[in-house]
Amino acid sequence: MNLTLHERIRGEIEADILSGALAPGSRLPVEHELMKRYDCSRMTVNKALSALALAGLVDRRKRAGSFVARPRVHSMVLDIPDLEAEISGRGQTYGYELRRRGLRSSNPARPQESALMGSGRLLELEGIHFAGGAPLAAEVRLINLAAAPAAELVDFSETSPGAWLLKHIPWTEAETRIAAVSAEAASRDLNVHPTTPCLLVERRTWRGTEGITLVRQTFVGSSYDLVARFGPTRTG
Amino acid sequence: MNLTLHERIRGEIEADILSGALAPGSRLPVEHELMKRYDCSRMTVNKALSALALAGLVDRRKRAGSFVARPRVHSMVLDIPDLEAEISGRGQTYGYELRRRGLRSSNPARPQESALMGSGRLLELEGIHFAGGAPLAAEVRLINLAAAPAAELVDFSETSPGAWLLKHIPWTEAETRIAAVSAEAASRDLNVHPTTPCLLVERRTWRGTEGITLVRQTFVGSSYDLVARFGPTRTG
DNA sequence: CAGTGGTCTAGACCACTGA
DNA sequence: CAGTGGTCTAGACCACTGA
């Protein structure tokens, strides 16, 4: 790596911010201090600090100085929704009701399943999400116990499996497929007419190449929207 | 607006790029030329051009000069789908049929519209996407002519507006809302029963803070899936 | 090999704003 | 009102690369 000087200055400050050595809200050295430290002109430190400000890592205020920015809120892209947090966030009570729990091996006759999970033991969970007392979504989930062994001991009648996984099992990759379907088989659980349009969300998550979970959720169309926001990928 | 000089230079070049006066691939004046034109130092024009390069509007090449960038293919997460490429990609013939075209001002009574588009002139386009000869989606689209002035001159009866925008107008932010609905009003255009479940995709895109387009697409549920793949957000 | 952009210097004046 | 960042100048040396 042959970095230019302003890239090096930027990089060192950025590393200190990301490592926590420079805490959010703390004050950075003023430009003249950095000029002395790096033995360079003010334009050079200014370029480094301006780039950090543009990237949102630093707030610059006249007369006051430069400060480590508080982390921004909307950095996530199409987040894996934490239904509980989302529903509480819009002021409704959230509930999860476990309908079925089973342990089995992955079924080689279902290529989708064995591709994700290998041949290990699976925890299979079926349940209903409620928002404000009304059914919001029916969920069928498989958890790969090789990737998340702790899941076997969790009592999912009190905790929704998605929230538990998000909290305890780090993931690196996810794929979400979204389609519109009729409620049909899920209509009884969701308490809607069988022809009601529903959002079918099918998600697989991995940590590296190891599958963690496969989930199929059927949302009542009139009561749930998926929103994805995204901006430019932050380049260094 | 009290712009600094480098902001003014940047703004004027950007306007020429976005209006099409400077076509993708064409060469910009060299820095010394811009120094003369704006009677300023090289650092100032360099700052303007570097910002345009960072924003992806301009490619700078040593010895060769600065060029208007071809719009980028975003390495995006939930990409804005280019329907034409997608449908051709699965071996079906793609078609787009324009049903209505109109020019109007944004309607202050629709806060969604004026929030995105300001108060400028809008191009309103309604059309149908076909896959393999069958209707796939009905589309209603608004284009902010302030952000994409060249759109006014395009014959969208031959080109789908989404494909044209992706190719010609760079964007930086997008928000996609996805819901399940009944075909209802679109059922005639889509040639399905009014109760058929459909995927409603509503997308807004921006360049910086300026809205570019607002589009509402109704997909026949049985013939279209949205797939989103993502890994960790790449930090710089 | 000459023209281009990348980087950097050592200054300068200024607007802003918190102590 | 003094310290800070924002901007700008008028140079300089350099690496790269296409004609």
PDB file of N, CA, C and O in Angstrom, chain B residues 121-186:
ATOM      1  N   ARG B 121     -41.610  20.774 -12.981  1.00  0.00           N
ATOM      2  CA  ARG B 121     -42.404  20.078 -13.984  1.00  0.00           C
ATOM      3  C   ARG B 121     -42.109  18.587 -13.943  1.00  0.00           C
ATOM      4  O   ARG B 121     -40.986  18.155 -13.728  1.00  0.00           O
ATOM      5  N   LEU B 122     -43.172  17.828 -14.150  1.00  0.00           N
ATOM      6  CA  LEU B 122     -43.069  16.368 -14.070  1.00  0.00           C
ATOM      7  C   LEU B 122     -43.498  15.744 -15.386  1.00  0.00           C
ATOM      8  O   LEU B 122     -44.424  16.217 -16.038  1.00  0.00           O
ATOM      9  N   LEU B 123     -42.829  14.660 -15.718  1.00  0.00           N
ATOM     10  CA  LEU B 123     -43.273  13.832 -16.830  1.00  0.00           C
ATOM     11  C   LEU B 123     -43.960  12.620 -16.225  1.00  0.00           C
ATOM     12  O   LEU B 123     -43.401  11.954 -15.348  1.00  0.00           O
ATOM     13  N   GLU B 124     -45.191  12.376 -16.653  1.00  0.00           N
ATOM     14  CA  GLU B 124     -45.962  11.279 -16.081  1.00  0.00           C
ATOM     15  C   GLU B 124     -46.151  10.220 -17.167  1.00  0.00           C
ATOM     16  O   GLU B 124     -46.648  10.533 -18.254  1.00  0.00           O
ATOM     17  N   LEU B 125     -45.759   9.005 -16.876  1.00  0.00           N
ATOM     18  CA  LEU B 125     -45.801   7.936 -17.875  1.00  0.00           C
ATOM     19  C   LEU B 125     -46.529   6.728 -17.308  1.00  0.00           C
ATOM     20  O   LEU B 125     -46.248   6.295 -16.196  1.00  0.00           O
ATOM     21  N   GLU B 126     -47.460   6.193 -18.089  1.00  0.00           N
ATOM     22  CA  GLU B 126     -48.119   4.956 -17.686  1.00  0.00           C
ATOM     23  C   GLU B 126     -47.900   3.927 -18.776  1.00  0.00           C
ATOM     24  O   GLU B 126     -48.033   4.237 -19.968  1.00  0.00           O
ATOM     25  N   GLY B 127     -47.568   2.720 -18.385  1.00  0.00           N
ATOM     26  CA  GLY B 127     -47.321   1.697 -19.392  1.00  0.00           C
ATOM     27  C   GLY B 127     -47.378   0.305 -18.805  1.00  0.00           C
ATOM     28  O   GLY B 127     -47.590   0.125 -17.606  1.00  0.00           O
ATOM     29  N   ILE B 128     -47.211  -0.682 -19.680  1.00  0.00           N
ATOM     30  CA  ILE B 128     -47.289  -2.081 -19.289  1.00  0.00           C
ATOM     31  C   ILE B 128     -45.998  -2.780 -19.711  1.00  0.00           C
ATOM     32  O   ILE B 128     -45.518  -2.577 -20.825  1.00  0.00           O
ATOM     33  N   HIS B 129     -45.471  -3.587 -18.814  1.00  0.00           N
ATOM     34  CA  HIS B 129     -44.330  -4.444 -19.153  1.00  0.00           C
ATOM     35  C   HIS B 129     -44.850  -5.832 -19.528  1.00  0.00           C
ATOM     36  O   HIS B 129     -45.727  -6.375 -18.848  1.00  0.00           O
ATOM     37  N   PHE B 130     -44.286  -6.382 -20.600  1.00  0.00           N
ATOM     38  CA  PHE B 130     -44.677  -7.727 -21.041  1.00  0.00           C
ATOM     39  C   PHE B 130     -43.489  -8.678 -20.970  1.00  0.00           C
ATOM     40  O   PHE B 130     -42.359  -8.291 -21.253  1.00  0.00           O
ATOM     41  N   ALA B 131     -43.772  -9.913 -20.584  1.00  0.00           N
ATOM     42  CA  ALA B 131     -42.741 -10.953 -20.605  1.00  0.00           C
ATOM     43  C   ALA B 131     -43.298 -12.135 -21.379  1.00  0.00           C
ATOM     44  O   ALA B 131     -44.364 -12.662 -21.042  1.00  0.00           O
ATOM     45  N   GLY B 132     -42.612 -12.524 -22.433  1.00  0.00           N
ATOM     46  CA  GLY B 132     -43.093 -13.630 -23.251  1.00  0.00           C
ATOM     47  C   GLY B 132     -44.475 -13.375 -23.810  1.00  0.00           C
ATOM     48  O   GLY B 132     -45.287 -14.284 -23.934  1.00  0.00           O
ATOM     49  N   GLY B 133     -44.779 -12.127 -24.103  1.00  0.00           N
ATOM     50  CA  GLY B 133     -46.053 -11.775 -24.708  1.00  0.00           C
ATOM     51  C   GLY B 133     -47.177 -11.527 -23.719  1.00  0.00           C
ATOM     52  O   GLY B 133     -48.202 -10.956 -24.072  1.00  0.00           O
ATOM     53  N   ALA B 134     -46.993 -11.937 -22.464  1.00  0.00           N
ATOM     54  CA  ALA B 134     -48.054 -11.758 -21.475  1.00  0.00           C
ATOM     55  C   ALA B 134     -47.735 -10.566 -20.575  1.00  0.00           C
ATOM     56  O   ALA B 134     -46.576 -10.304 -20.277  1.00  0.00           O
ATOM     57  N   PRO B 135     -48.767  -9.842 -20.128  1.00  0.00           N
ATOM     58  CA  PRO B 135     -48.514  -8.697 -19.254  1.00  0.00           C
ATOM     59  C   PRO B 135     -47.867  -9.154 -17.951  1.00  0.00           C
ATOM     60  O   PRO B 135     -48.291 -10.138 -17.350  1.00  0.00           O
ATOM     61  N   LEU B 136     -46.840  -8.460 -17.548  1.00  0.00           N
ATOM     62  CA  LEU B 136     -46.136  -8.796 -16.318  1.00  0.00           C
ATOM     63  C   LEU B 136     -46.413  -7.763 -15.240  1.00  0.00           C
ATOM     64  O   LEU B 136     -46.607  -8.099 -14.073  1.00  0.00           O
ATOM     65  N   ALA B 137     -46.416  -6.494 -15.624  1.00  0.00           N
ATOM     66  CA  ALA B 137     -46.572  -5.443 -14.626  1.00  0.00           C
ATOM     67  C   ALA B 137     -47.149  -4.191 -15.252  1.00  0.00           C
ATOM     68  O   ALA B 137     -46.880  -3.865 -16.404  1.00  0.00           O
ATOM     69  N   ALA B 138     -47.969  -3.495 -14.470  1.00  0.00           N
ATOM     70  CA  ALA B 138     -48.450  -2.174 -14.847  1.00  0.00           C
ATOM     71  C   ALA B 138     -47.615  -1.155 -14.098  1.00  0.00           C
ATOM     72  O   ALA B 138     -47.284  -1.355 -12.932  1.00  0.00           O
ATOM     73  N   GLU B 139     -47.275  -0.093 -14.784  1.00  0.00           N
ATOM     74  CA  GLU B 139     -46.361   0.886 -14.188  1.00  0.00           C
ATOM     75  C   GLU B 139     -46.889   2.303 -14.340  1.00  0.00           C
ATOM     76  O   GLU B 139     -47.328   2.703 -15.412  1.00  0.00           O
ATOM     77  N   VAL B 140     -46.852   3.055 -13.249  1.00  0.00           N
ATOM     78  CA  VAL B 140     -47.124   4.488 -13.287  1.00  0.00           C
ATOM     79  C   VAL B 140     -45.879   5.179 -12.782  1.00  0.00           C
ATOM     80  O   VAL B 140     -45.385   4.849 -11.703  1.00  0.00           O
ATOM     81  N   ARG B 141     -45.357   6.117 -13.564  1.00  0.00           N
ATOM     82  CA  ARG B 141     -44.080   6.720 -13.187  1.00  0.00           C
ATOM     83  C   ARG B 141     -44.120   8.233 -13.338  1.00  0.00           C
ATOM     84  O   ARG B 141     -44.681   8.763 -14.286  1.00  0.00           O
ATOM     85  N   LEU B 142     -43.514   8.899 -12.374  1.00  0.00           N
ATOM     86  CA  LEU B 142     -43.291  10.341 -12.459  1.00  0.00           C
ATOM     87  C   LEU B 142     -41.801  10.580 -12.562  1.00  0.00           C
ATOM     88  O   LEU B 142     -41.026   9.991 -11.814  1.00  0.00           O
ATOM     89  N   ILE B 143     -41.407  11.437 -13.475  1.00  0.00           N
ATOM     90  CA  ILE B 143     -39.995  11.806 -13.596  1.00  0.00           C
ATOM     91  C   ILE B 143     -39.870  13.304 -13.368  1.00  0.00           C
ATOM     92  O   ILE B 143     -40.606  14.095 -13.973  1.00  0.00           O
ATOM     93  N   ASN B 144     -38.970  13.666 -12.488  1.00  0.00           N
ATOM     94  CA  ASN B 144     -38.709  15.078 -12.188  1.00  0.00           C
ATOM     95  C   ASN B 144     -37.834  15.668 -13.297  1.00  0.00           C
ATOM     96  O   ASN B 144     -36.657  15.335 -13.405  1.00  0.00           O
ATOM     97  N   LEU B 145     -38.418  16.529 -14.099  1.00  0.00           N
ATOM     98  CA  LEU B 145     -37.664  17.056 -15.243  1.00  0.00           C
ATOM     99  C   LEU B 145     -36.524  17.978 -14.818  1.00  0.00           C
ATOM    100  O   LEU B 145     -35.577  18.186 -15.582  1.00  0.00           O
ATOM    101  N   ALA B 146     -36.583  18.492 -13.603  1.00  0.00           N
ATOM    102  CA  ALA B 146     -35.453  19.279 -13.113  1.00  0.00           C
ATOM    103  C   ALA B 146     -34.229  18.389 -12.930  1.00  0.00           C
ATOM    104  O   ALA B 146     -33.095  18.800 -13.160  1.00  0.00           O
ATOM    105  N   ALA B 147     -34.471  17.136 -12.533  1.00  0.00           N
ATOM    106  CA  ALA B 147     -33.351  16.222 -12.295  1.00  0.00           C
ATOM    107  C   ALA B 147     -32.942  15.504 -13.573  1.00  0.00           C
ATOM    108  O   ALA B 147     -31.791  15.104 -13.723  1.00  0.00           O
ATOM    109  N   ALA B 148     -33.874  15.314 -14.473  1.00  0.00           N
ATOM    110  CA  ALA B 148     -33.596  14.561 -15.700  1.00  0.00           C
ATOM    111  C   ALA B 148     -34.215  15.277 -16.893  1.00  0.00           C
ATOM    112  O   ALA B 148     -35.138  14.779 -17.523  1.00  0.00           O
ATOM    113  N   PRO B 149     -33.703  16.451 -17.214  1.00  0.00           N
ATOM    114  CA  PRO B 149     -34.323  17.242 -18.293  1.00  0.00           C
ATOM    115  C   PRO B 149     -34.340  16.525 -19.635  1.00  0.00           C
ATOM    116  O   PRO B 149     -35.265  16.700 -20.424  1.00  0.00           O
ATOM    117  N   ALA B 150     -33.338  15.681 -19.870  1.00  0.00           N
ATOM    118  CA  ALA B 150     -33.274  15.000 -21.161  1.00  0.00           C
ATOM    119  C   ALA B 150     -34.464  14.070 -21.382  1.00  0.00           C
ATOM    120  O   ALA B 150     -34.797  13.721 -22.509  1.00  0.00           O
ATOM    121  N   ALA B 151     -35.122  13.666 -20.291  1.00  0.00           N
ATOM    122  CA  ALA B 151     -36.230  12.717 -20.414  1.00  0.00           C
ATOM    123  C   ALA B 151     -37.375  13.280 -21.241  1.00  0.00           C
ATOM    124  O   ALA B 151     -38.134  12.536 -21.862  1.00  0.00           O
ATOM    125  N   GLU B 152     -37.493  14.604 -21.257  1.00  0.00           N
ATOM    126  CA  GLU B 152     -38.624  15.205 -21.964  1.00  0.00           C
ATOM    127  C   GLU B 152     -38.579  14.900 -23.456  1.00  0.00           C
ATOM    128  O   GLU B 152     -39.607  14.841 -24.116  1.00  0.00           O
ATOM    129  N   LEU B 153     -37.379  14.674 -23.985  1.00  0.00           N
ATOM    130  CA  LEU B 153     -37.230  14.497 -25.431  1.00  0.00           C
ATOM    131  C   LEU B 153     -37.219  13.025 -25.848  1.00  0.00           C
ATOM    132  O   LEU B 153     -37.150  12.725 -27.027  1.00  0.00           O
ATOM    133  N   VAL B 154     -37.295  12.113 -24.874  1.00  0.00           N
ATOM    134  CA  VAL B 154     -37.188  10.694 -25.205  1.00  0.00           C
ATOM    135  C   VAL B 154     -38.545  10.142 -25.628  1.00  0.00           C
ATOM    136  O   VAL B 154     -39.571  10.494 -25.050  1.00  0.00           O
ATOM    137  N   ASP B 155     -38.513   9.289 -26.641  1.00  0.00           N
ATOM    138  CA  ASP B 155     -39.741   8.634 -27.097  1.00  0.00           C
ATOM    139  C   ASP B 155     -39.928   7.341 -26.307  1.00  0.00           C
ATOM    140  O   ASP B 155     -39.398   6.297 -26.654  1.00  0.00           O
ATOM    141  N   PHE B 156     -40.704   7.413 -25.237  1.00  0.00           N
ATOM    142  CA  PHE B 156     -40.825   6.253 -24.353  1.00  0.00           C
ATOM    143  C   PHE B 156     -41.791   5.197 -24.894  1.00  0.00           C
ATOM    144  O   PHE B 156     -42.078   4.222 -24.217  1.00  0.00           O
ATOM    145  N   SER B 157     -42.269   5.381 -26.117  1.00  0.00           N
ATOM    146  CA  SER B 157     -43.075   4.301 -26.678  1.00  0.00           C
ATOM    147  C   SER B 157     -42.173   3.186 -27.188  1.00  0.00           C
ATOM    148  O   SER B 157     -42.619   2.078 -27.439  1.00  0.00           O
ATOM    149  N   GLU B 158     -40.890   3.496 -27.330  1.00  0.00           N
ATOM    150  CA  GLU B 158     -39.960   2.465 -27.797  1.00  0.00           C
ATOM    151  C   GLU B 158     -39.061   1.950 -26.679  1.00  0.00           C
ATOM    152  O   GLU B 158     -38.529   0.860 -26.753  1.00  0.00           O
ATOM    153  N   THR B 159     -38.883   2.778 -25.645  1.00  0.00           N
ATOM    154  CA  THR B 159     -37.933   2.466 -24.589  1.00  0.00           C
ATOM    155  C   THR B 159     -38.677   2.468 -23.263  1.00  0.00           C
ATOM    156  O   THR B 159     -39.463   3.370 -23.010  1.00  0.00           O
ATOM    157  N   SER B 160     -38.411   1.510 -22.401  1.00  0.00           N
ATOM    158  CA  SER B 160     -39.063   1.572 -21.098  1.00  0.00           C
ATOM    159  C   SER B 160     -38.356   2.631 -20.267  1.00  0.00           C
ATOM    160  O   SER B 160     -37.135   2.757 -20.298  1.00  0.00           O
ATOM    161  N   PRO B 161     -39.153   3.428 -19.547  1.00  0.00           N
ATOM    162  CA  PRO B 161     -38.554   4.565 -18.833  1.00  0.00           C
ATOM    163  C   PRO B 161     -37.529   4.120 -17.783  1.00  0.00           C
ATOM    164  O   PRO B 161     -36.515   4.790 -17.585  1.00  0.00           O
ATOM    165  N   GLY B 162     -37.787   2.988 -17.137  1.00  0.00           N
ATOM    166  CA  GLY B 162     -36.842   2.521 -16.125  1.00  0.00           C
ATOM    167  C   GLY B 162     -35.476   2.226 -16.720  1.00  0.00           C
ATOM    168  O   GLY B 162     -34.448   2.631 -16.184  1.00  0.00           O
ATOM    169  N   ALA B 163     -35.471   1.524 -17.854  1.00  0.00           N
ATOM    170  CA  ALA B 163     -34.202   1.190 -18.496  1.00  0.00           C
ATOM    171  C   ALA B 163     -33.490   2.452 -18.957  1.00  0.00           C
ATOM    172  O   ALA B 163     -32.280   2.588 -18.802  1.00  0.00           O
ATOM    173  N   TRP B 164     -34.271   3.394 -19.490  1.00  0.00           N
ATOM    174  CA  TRP B 164     -33.648   4.641 -19.947  1.00  0.00           C
ATOM    175  C   TRP B 164     -33.019   5.404 -18.778  1.00  0.00           C
ATOM    176  O   TRP B 164     -31.882   5.878 -18.862  1.00  0.00           O
ATOM    177  N   LEU B 165     -33.746   5.496 -17.671  1.00  0.00           N
ATOM    178  CA  LEU B 165     -33.235   6.236 -16.513  1.00  0.00           C
ATOM    179  C   LEU B 165     -31.974   5.576 -15.962  1.00  0.00           C
ATOM    180  O   LEU B 165     -30.993   6.241 -15.652  1.00  0.00           O
ATOM    181  N   LEU B 166     -32.011   4.243 -15.833  1.00  0.00           N
ATOM    182  CA  LEU B 166     -30.845   3.540 -15.299  1.00  0.00           C
ATOM    183  C   LEU B 166     -29.619   3.824 -16.144  1.00  0.00           C
ATOM    184  O   LEU B 166     -28.507   3.911 -15.648  1.00  0.00           O
ATOM    185  N   LYS B 167     -29.863   3.936 -17.452  1.00  0.00           N
ATOM    186  CA  LYS B 167     -28.739   4.112 -18.362  1.00  0.00           C
ATOM    187  C   LYS B 167     -28.231   5.545 -18.385  1.00  0.00           C
ATOM    188  O   LYS B 167     -27.039   5.776 -18.586  1.00  0.00           O
ATOM    189  N   HIS B 168     -29.117   6.507 -18.183  1.00  0.00           N
ATOM    190  CA  HIS B 168     -28.714   7.893 -18.409  1.00  0.00           C
ATOM    191  C   HIS B 168     -28.642   8.764 -17.169  1.00  0.00           C
ATOM    192  O   HIS B 168     -27.945   9.776 -17.177  1.00  0.00           O
ATOM    193  N   ILE B 169     -29.362   8.428 -16.130  1.00  0.00           N
ATOM    194  CA  ILE B 169     -29.406   9.331 -14.982  1.00  0.00           C
ATOM    195  C   ILE B 169     -28.806   8.644 -13.757  1.00  0.00           C
ATOM    196  O   ILE B 169     -29.387   7.711 -13.206  1.00  0.00           O
ATOM    197  N   PRO B 170     -27.647   9.111 -13.315  1.00  0.00           N
ATOM    198  CA  PRO B 170     -27.053   8.486 -12.129  1.00  0.00           C
ATOM    199  C   PRO B 170     -27.871   8.804 -10.876  1.00  0.00           C
ATOM    200  O   PRO B 170     -28.384   9.901 -10.741  1.00  0.00           O
ATOM    201  N   TRP B 171     -27.977   7.822 -10.001  1.00  0.00           N
ATOM    202  CA  TRP B 171     -28.722   8.051  -8.766  1.00  0.00           C
ATOM    203  C   TRP B 171     -27.833   7.675  -7.580  1.00  0.00           C
ATOM    204  O   TRP B 171     -26.865   6.934  -7.727  1.00  0.00           O
ATOM    205  N   THR B 172     -28.168   8.196  -6.442  1.00  0.00           N
ATOM    206  CA  THR B 172     -27.352   7.898  -5.268  1.00  0.00           C
ATOM    207  C   THR B 172     -28.152   7.232  -4.159  1.00  0.00           C
ATOM    208  O   THR B 172     -27.592   6.525  -3.352  1.00  0.00           O
ATOM    209  N   GLU B 173     -29.454   7.458  -4.111  1.00  0.00           N
ATOM    210  CA  GLU B 173     -30.248   6.886  -3.031  1.00  0.00           C
ATOM    211  C   GLU B 173     -31.546   6.348  -3.606  1.00  0.00           C
ATOM    212  O   GLU B 173     -32.073   6.886  -4.567  1.00  0.00           O
ATOM    213  N   ALA B 174     -32.033   5.308  -2.980  1.00  0.00           N
ATOM    214  CA  ALA B 174     -33.301   4.755  -3.421  1.00  0.00           C
ATOM    215  C   ALA B 174     -34.037   4.192  -2.225  1.00  0.00           C
ATOM    216  O   ALA B 174     -33.434   3.773  -1.248  1.00  0.00           O
ATOM    217  N   GLU B 175     -35.354   4.237  -2.319  1.00  0.00           N
ATOM    218  CA  GLU B 175     -36.169   3.609  -1.283  1.00  0.00           C
ATOM    219  C   GLU B 175     -37.232   2.802  -1.984  1.00  0.00           C
ATOM    220  O   GLU B 175     -37.895   3.291  -2.900  1.00  0.00           O
ATOM    221  N   THR B 176     -37.373   1.553  -1.592  1.00  0.00           N
ATOM    222  CA  THR B 176     -38.334   0.669  -2.216  1.00  0.00           C
ATOM    223  C   THR B 176     -39.297   0.163  -1.171  1.00  0.00           C
ATOM    224  O   THR B 176     -38.880  -0.292  -0.111  1.00  0.00           O
ATOM    225  N   ARG B 177     -40.568   0.276  -1.461  1.00  0.00           N
ATOM    226  CA  ARG B 177     -41.591  -0.235  -0.551  1.00  0.00           C
ATOM    227  C   ARG B 177     -42.297  -1.371  -1.285  1.00  0.00           C
ATOM    228  O   ARG B 177     -42.624  -1.242  -2.462  1.00  0.00           O
ATOM    229  N   ILE B 178     -42.499  -2.449  -0.599  1.00  0.00           N
ATOM    230  CA  ILE B 178     -43.074  -3.632  -1.227  1.00  0.00           C
ATOM    231  C   ILE B 178     -44.278  -4.091  -0.426  1.00  0.00           C
ATOM    232  O   ILE B 178     -44.192  -4.237   0.789  1.00  0.00           O
ATOM    233  N   ALA B 179     -45.360  -4.324  -1.113  1.00  0.00           N
ATOM    234  CA  ALA B 179     -46.560  -4.782  -0.420  1.00  0.00           C
ATOM    235  C   ALA B 179     -47.305  -5.772  -1.309  1.00  0.00           C
ATOM    236  O   ALA B 179     -47.050  -5.863  -2.509  1.00  0.00           O
ATOM    237  N   ALA B 180     -48.202  -6.540  -0.699  1.00  0.00           N
ATOM    238  CA  ALA B 180     -49.061  -7.437  -1.466  1.00  0.00           C
ATOM    239  C   ALA B 180     -50.441  -6.812  -1.570  1.00  0.00           C
ATOM    240  O   ALA B 180     -50.985  -6.338  -0.583  1.00  0.00           O
ATOM    241  N   VAL B 181     -50.983  -6.777  -2.777  1.00  0.00           N
ATOM    242  CA  VAL B 181     -52.305  -6.188  -2.998  1.00  0.00           C
ATOM    243  C   VAL B 181     -53.091  -7.068  -3.968  1.00  0.00           C
ATOM    244  O   VAL B 181     -52.537  -7.980  -4.585  1.00  0.00           O
ATOM    245  N   SER B 182     -54.370  -6.762  -4.123  1.00  0.00           N
ATOM    246  CA  SER B 182     -55.149  -7.395  -5.190  1.00  0.00           C
ATOM    247  C   SER B 182     -54.954  -6.605  -6.477  1.00  0.00           C
ATOM    248  O   SER B 182     -54.698  -5.405  -6.444  1.00  0.00           O
ATOM    249  N   ALA B 183     -55.098  -7.299  -7.593  1.00  0.00           N
ATOM    250  CA  ALA B 183     -54.887  -6.645  -8.886  1.00  0.00           C
ATOM    251  C   ALA B 183     -55.837  -5.462  -9.073  1.00  0.00           C
ATOM    252  O   ALA B 183     -55.431  -4.391  -9.535  1.00  0.00           O
ATOM    253  N   GLU B 184     -57.085  -5.658  -8.721  1.00  0.00           N
ATOM    254  CA  GLU B 184     -58.119  -4.618  -8.788  1.00  0.00           C
ATOM    255  C   GLU B 184     -58.058  -3.760 -10.043  1.00  0.00           C
ATOM    256  O   GLU B 184     -58.263  -4.261 -11.137  1.00  0.00           O
ATOM    257  N   ALA B 185     -57.782  -2.481  -9.916  1.00  0.00           N
ATOM    258  CA  ALA B 185     -57.861  -1.572 -11.068  1.00  0.00           C
ATOM    259  C   ALA B 185     -56.936  -1.999 -12.197  1.00  0.00           C
ATOM    260  O   ALA B 185     -57.234  -1.782 -13.371  1.00  0.00           O
ATOM    261  N   ALA B 186     -55.817  -2.623 -11.846  1.00  0.00           N
ATOM    262  CA  ALA B 186     -54.855  -3.003 -12.883  1.00  0.00           C
ATOM    263  C   ALA B 186     -55.217  -4.325 -13.544  1.00  0.00           C
ATOM    264  O   ALA B 186     -54.530  -4.762 -14.467  1.00  0.00           O
TER     265      ALA B 186
END
